[in-house]
Coordinates of C-alpha atoms (C1' of nucleotides) in Angstrom, one line a residue:
Chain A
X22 CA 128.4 35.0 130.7
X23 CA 125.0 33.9 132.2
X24 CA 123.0 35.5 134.3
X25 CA 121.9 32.8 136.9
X26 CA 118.2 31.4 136.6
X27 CA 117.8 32.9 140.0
X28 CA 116.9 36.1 137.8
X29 CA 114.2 34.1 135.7
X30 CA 112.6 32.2 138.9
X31 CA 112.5 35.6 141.1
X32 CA 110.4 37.0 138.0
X33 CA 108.5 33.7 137.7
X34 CA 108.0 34.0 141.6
X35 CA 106.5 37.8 141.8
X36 CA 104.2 36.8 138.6
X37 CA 102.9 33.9 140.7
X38 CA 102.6 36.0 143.8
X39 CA 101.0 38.9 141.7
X40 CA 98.8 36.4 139.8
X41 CA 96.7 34.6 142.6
X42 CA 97.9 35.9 146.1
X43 CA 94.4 37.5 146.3
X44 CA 92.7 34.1 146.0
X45 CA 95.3 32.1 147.3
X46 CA 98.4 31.5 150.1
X47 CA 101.2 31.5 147.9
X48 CA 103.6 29.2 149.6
X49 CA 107.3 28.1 149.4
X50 CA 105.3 24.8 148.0
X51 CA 103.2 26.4 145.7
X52 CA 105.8 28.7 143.8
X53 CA 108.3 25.9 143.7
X54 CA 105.6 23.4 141.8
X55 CA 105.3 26.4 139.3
X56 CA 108.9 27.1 139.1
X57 CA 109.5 23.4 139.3
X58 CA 112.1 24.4 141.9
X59 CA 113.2 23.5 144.9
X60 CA 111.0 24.8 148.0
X61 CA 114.0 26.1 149.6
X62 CA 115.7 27.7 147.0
X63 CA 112.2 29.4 146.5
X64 CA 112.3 30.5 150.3
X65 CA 115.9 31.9 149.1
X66 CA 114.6 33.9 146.8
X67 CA 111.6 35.0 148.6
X68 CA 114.2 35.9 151.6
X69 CA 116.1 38.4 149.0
X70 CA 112.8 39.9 147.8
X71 CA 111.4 40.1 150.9
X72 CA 114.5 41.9 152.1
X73 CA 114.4 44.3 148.7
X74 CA 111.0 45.2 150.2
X75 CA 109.2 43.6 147.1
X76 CA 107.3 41.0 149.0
X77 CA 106.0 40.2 152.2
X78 CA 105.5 37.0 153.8
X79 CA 103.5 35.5 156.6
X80 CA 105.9 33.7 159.6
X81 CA 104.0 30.7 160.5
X82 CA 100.8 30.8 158.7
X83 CA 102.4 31.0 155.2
X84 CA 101.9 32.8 152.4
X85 CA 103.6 35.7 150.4
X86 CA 102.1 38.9 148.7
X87 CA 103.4 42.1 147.4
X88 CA 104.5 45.1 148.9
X89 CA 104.7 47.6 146.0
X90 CA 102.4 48.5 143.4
X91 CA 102.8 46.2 140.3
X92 CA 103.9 49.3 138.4
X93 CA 106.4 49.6 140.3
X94 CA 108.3 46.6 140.5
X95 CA 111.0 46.2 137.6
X96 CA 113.2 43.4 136.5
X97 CA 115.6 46.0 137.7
X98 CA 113.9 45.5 141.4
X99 CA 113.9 41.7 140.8
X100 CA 117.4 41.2 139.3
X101 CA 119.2 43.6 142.0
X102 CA 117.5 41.6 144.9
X103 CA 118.4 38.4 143.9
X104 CA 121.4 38.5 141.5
X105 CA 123.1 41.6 142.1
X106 CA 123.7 41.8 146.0
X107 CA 126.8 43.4 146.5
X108 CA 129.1 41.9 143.6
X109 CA 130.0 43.9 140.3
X110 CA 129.1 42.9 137.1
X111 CA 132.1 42.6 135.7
X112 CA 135.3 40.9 137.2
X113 CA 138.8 42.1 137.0
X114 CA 141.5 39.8 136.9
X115 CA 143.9 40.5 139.7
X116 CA 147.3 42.0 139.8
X117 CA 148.0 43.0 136.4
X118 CA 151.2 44.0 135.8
X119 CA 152.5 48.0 136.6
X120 CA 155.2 47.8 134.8
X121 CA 153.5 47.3 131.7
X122 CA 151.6 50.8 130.4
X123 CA 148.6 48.6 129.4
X124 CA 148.2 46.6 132.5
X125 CA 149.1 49.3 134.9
X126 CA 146.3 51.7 133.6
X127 CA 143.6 49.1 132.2
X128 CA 141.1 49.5 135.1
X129 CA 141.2 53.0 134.8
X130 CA 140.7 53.0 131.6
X131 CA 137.9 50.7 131.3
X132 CA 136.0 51.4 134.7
X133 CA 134.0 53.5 132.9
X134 CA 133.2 51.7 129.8
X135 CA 131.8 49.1 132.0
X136 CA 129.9 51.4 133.9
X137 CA 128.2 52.4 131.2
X138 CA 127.5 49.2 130.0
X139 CA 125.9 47.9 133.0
X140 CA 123.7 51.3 133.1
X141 CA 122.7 50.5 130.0
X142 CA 121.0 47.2 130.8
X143 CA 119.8 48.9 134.0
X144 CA 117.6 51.5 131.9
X145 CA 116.1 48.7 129.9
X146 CA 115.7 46.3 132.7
X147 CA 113.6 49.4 134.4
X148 CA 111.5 49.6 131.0
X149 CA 109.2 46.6 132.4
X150 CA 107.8 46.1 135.2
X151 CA 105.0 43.2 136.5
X152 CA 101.8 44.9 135.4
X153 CA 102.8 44.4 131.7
X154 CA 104.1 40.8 132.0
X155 CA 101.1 40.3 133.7
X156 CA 98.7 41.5 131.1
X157 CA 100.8 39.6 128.4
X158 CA 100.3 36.4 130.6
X159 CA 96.9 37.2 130.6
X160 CA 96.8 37.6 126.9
X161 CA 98.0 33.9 126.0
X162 CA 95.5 32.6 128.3
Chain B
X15 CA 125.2 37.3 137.8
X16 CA 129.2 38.0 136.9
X17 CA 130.8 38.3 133.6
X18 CA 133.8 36.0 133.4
X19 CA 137.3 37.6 134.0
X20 CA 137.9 36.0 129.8
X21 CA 136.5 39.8 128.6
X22 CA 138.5 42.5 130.6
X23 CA 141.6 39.5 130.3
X24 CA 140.5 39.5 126.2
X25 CA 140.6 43.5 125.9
X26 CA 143.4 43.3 127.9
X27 CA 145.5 41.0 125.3
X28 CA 143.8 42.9 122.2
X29 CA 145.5 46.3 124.1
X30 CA 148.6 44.0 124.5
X31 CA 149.0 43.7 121.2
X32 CA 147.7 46.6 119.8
X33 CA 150.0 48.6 122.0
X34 CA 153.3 46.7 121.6
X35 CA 153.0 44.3 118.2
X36 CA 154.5 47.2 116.2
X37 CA 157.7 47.3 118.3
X38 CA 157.8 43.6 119.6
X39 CA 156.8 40.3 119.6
X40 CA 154.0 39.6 121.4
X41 CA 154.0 36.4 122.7
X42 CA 151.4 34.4 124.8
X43 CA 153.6 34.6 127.4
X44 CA 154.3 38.3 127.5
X45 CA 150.5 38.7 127.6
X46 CA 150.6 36.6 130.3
X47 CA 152.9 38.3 132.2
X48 CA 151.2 42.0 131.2
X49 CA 147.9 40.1 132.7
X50 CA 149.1 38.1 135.3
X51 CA 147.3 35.1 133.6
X52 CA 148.5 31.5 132.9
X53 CA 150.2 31.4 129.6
X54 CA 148.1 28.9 128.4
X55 CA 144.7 30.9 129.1
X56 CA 145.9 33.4 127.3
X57 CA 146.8 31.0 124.5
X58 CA 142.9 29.9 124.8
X59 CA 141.2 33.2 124.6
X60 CA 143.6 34.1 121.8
X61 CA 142.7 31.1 119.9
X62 CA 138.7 32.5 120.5
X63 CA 139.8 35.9 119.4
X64 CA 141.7 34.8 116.0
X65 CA 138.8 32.5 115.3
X66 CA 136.8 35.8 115.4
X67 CA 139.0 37.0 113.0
X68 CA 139.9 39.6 115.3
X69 CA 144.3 38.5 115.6
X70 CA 146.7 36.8 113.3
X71 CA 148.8 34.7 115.3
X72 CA 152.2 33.0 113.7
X73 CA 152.7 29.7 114.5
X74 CA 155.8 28.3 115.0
X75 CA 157.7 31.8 115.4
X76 CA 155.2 33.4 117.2
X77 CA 153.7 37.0 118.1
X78 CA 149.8 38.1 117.7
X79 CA 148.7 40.8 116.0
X80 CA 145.4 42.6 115.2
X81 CA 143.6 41.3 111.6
X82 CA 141.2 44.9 112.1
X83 CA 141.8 48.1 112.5
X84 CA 141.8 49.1 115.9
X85 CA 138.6 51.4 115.2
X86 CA 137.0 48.2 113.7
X87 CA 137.2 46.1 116.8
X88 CA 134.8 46.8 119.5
X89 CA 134.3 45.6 123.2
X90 CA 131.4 43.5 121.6
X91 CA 133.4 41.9 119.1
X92 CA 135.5 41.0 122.1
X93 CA 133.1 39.6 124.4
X94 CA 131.4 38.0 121.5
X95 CA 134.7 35.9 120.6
X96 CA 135.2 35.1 124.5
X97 CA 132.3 35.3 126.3
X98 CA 129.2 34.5 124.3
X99 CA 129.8 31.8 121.9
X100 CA 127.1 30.2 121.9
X101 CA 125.2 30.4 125.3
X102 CA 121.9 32.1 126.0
X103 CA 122.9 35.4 128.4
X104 CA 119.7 34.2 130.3
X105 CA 119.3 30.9 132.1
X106 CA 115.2 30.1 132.6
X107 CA 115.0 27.1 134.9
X108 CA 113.7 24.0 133.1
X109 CA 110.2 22.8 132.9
X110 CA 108.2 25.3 134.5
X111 CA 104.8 23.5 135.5
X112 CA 102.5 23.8 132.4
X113 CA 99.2 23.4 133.6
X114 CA 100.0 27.0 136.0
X115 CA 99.5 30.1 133.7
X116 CA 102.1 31.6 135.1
X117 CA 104.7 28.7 134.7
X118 CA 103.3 28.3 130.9
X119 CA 104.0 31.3 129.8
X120 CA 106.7 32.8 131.4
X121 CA 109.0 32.1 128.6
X122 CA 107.0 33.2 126.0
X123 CA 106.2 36.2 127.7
X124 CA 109.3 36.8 129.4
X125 CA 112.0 36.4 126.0
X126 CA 111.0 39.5 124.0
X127 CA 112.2 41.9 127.3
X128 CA 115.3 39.7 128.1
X129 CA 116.3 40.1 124.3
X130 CA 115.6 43.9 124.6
X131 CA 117.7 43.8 127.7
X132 CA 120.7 42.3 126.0
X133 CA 119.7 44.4 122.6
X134 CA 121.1 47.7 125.0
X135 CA 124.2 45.6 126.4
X136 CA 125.4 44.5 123.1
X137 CA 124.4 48.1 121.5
X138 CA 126.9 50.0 124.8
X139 CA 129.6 47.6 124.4
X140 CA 129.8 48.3 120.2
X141 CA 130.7 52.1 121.2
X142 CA 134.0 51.9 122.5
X143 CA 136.6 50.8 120.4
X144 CA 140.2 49.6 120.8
X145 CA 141.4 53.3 119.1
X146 CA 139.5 54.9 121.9
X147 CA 140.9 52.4 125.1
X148 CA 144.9 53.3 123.2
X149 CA 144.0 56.6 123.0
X150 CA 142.4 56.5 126.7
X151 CA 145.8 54.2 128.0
X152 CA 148.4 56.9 126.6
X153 CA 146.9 59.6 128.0
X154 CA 147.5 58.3 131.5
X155 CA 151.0 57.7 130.7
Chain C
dT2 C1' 97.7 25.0 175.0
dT3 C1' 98.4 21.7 171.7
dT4 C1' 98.4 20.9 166.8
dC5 C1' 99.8 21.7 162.2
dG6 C1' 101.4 23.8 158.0
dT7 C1' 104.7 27.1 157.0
dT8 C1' 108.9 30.0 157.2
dG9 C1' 113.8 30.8 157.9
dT10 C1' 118.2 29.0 158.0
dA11 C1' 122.1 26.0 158.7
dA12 C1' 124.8 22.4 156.9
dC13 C1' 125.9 19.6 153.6
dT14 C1' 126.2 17.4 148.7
dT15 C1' 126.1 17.7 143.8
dT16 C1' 126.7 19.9 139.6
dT17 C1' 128.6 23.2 136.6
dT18 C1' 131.8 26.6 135.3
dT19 C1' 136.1 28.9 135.3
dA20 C1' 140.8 29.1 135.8
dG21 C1' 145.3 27.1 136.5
dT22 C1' 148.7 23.5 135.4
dT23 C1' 151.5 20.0 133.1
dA24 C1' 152.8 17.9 129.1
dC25 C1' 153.8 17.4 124.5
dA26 C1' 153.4 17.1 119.4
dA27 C1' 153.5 20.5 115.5
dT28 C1' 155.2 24.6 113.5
dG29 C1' 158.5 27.4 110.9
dA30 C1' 162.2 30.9 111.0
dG31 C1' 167.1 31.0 111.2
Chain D
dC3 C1' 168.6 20.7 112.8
dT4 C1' 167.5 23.8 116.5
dC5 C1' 164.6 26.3 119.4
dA6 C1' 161.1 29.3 121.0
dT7 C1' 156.4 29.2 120.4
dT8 C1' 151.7 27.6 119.4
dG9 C1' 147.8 24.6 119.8
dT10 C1' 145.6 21.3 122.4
dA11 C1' 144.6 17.5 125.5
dA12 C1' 144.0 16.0 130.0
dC13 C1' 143.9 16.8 134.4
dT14 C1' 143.4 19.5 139.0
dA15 C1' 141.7 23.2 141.8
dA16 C1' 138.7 26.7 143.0
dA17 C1' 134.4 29.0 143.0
dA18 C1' 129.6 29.5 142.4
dA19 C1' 125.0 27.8 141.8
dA20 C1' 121.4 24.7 142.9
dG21 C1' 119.5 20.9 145.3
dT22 C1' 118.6 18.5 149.6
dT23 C1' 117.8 17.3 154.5
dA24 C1' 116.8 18.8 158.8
dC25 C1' 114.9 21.4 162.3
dA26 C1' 113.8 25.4 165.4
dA27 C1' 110.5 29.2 165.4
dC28 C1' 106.3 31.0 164.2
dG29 C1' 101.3 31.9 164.6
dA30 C1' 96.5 30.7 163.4
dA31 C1' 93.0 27.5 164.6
dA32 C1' 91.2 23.7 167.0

DNA sequence: TTTCGTTGTAACTTTTTTAGTTACAATGAG
DNA sequence: CTCATTGTAACTAAAAAAGTTACAACGAAA
């Protein structure tokens, strides 16, 4: 399992955005040099954000700041915007067989294991949110 | 992100054989059809599962069965052995620019939560145990 | 109202990962 | 010795992720 780096560079982009959008435009341009990205993968993940209601952007001048409170943007926020759109978490491999007592009942059976699993990462991905990875960047300054 | 269909088809196989291996033999290819996997998939993930030490497998004659108790093997053990062998559960994109204070520190500051967010998966998925998922599969019979 | 930097998005390629498949030597009980 | 089975290599296919090129639409500023 991996979680896809589109979780890391959406975190990456709201720091950027949060760090310097009120001295500077934050651009496509200027979060991919950071990232060292590609621009349009950044507008990607600026598109998901943006439509997550974490950031807002300016059509034709350019430029992206944030539309919540830095308290209240989570990696929860970030990861379900960009990494958690509609799929599940975990994947079931399809058709087991119904004749068979184990294959016939195992997604019953384990639906809510799962569940609870990915609630679990859920609480601890709501544990931080941007003001504190913002005051640790600070701190290594 | 999506876990890969290797852990619900693992459980499924450790079920398999926790279920039936008193009775009969099971075979890579009863799993298989109990799955609806390829034969030779299963014969993967149960090589990963007995070098976990988690099934005994006889060569030659063949027919798996569990090394553990079934209380002793967990959904972690389980998606340790198939899922998690040695990869990071978190991709950060490579060379973030250094000279941004953002992009210099993101994995620094980043790492501690993303540990803490696997820390809760890993700490869910050692509470259910195979006994439980037998128990849990008879009852539905 | 033209210019210019930027966004939003389509379309495509490349890369990586996962799963499926074929094939076959090695195993070991009967 | 036979035979069902394992273990594994080598390949293909499918899916997902990331990178890239291209360009219309946007809107502030000259």
């Amino acid at each position: 399992m991996q979680v896809t780096s589109r979780f890391t560079i959406g975190i990456h982009t709201v720091l950027c955005i949060g760090y310097f959008s009120d001295r500077l435009k934050v651009t496509s341009e200027f979060i991919a040099k950071s990232t060292n990205a590609n621009p349009v993968v950044i507008r990607r993940i600026l598109g998901q954000l943006k439509k997550a209601g974490l950031v807002s952007i300016k059509a034709g001048v350019g430029g992206a700041s944030l539309s919540k409170n830095t308290d209240d943007i989570t990696l929860y926020d970030i990861f379900k915007a960009v990494d958690a759109e509609e799929n599940e978490m975990f994947s079931f491999h399809s058709n087991p067989n119904c004749k068979c007592p184990v294959g016939k009942n195992l997604h019953t059976v384990l639906n809510n294991h799962l569940i609870s699993i990915e609630d679990a990462m859920i609480s601890e991905m709501k544990k931080t949110n941007i003001t504190t990875l913002l005051n640790e960047t600070n701190s290594y300054l």
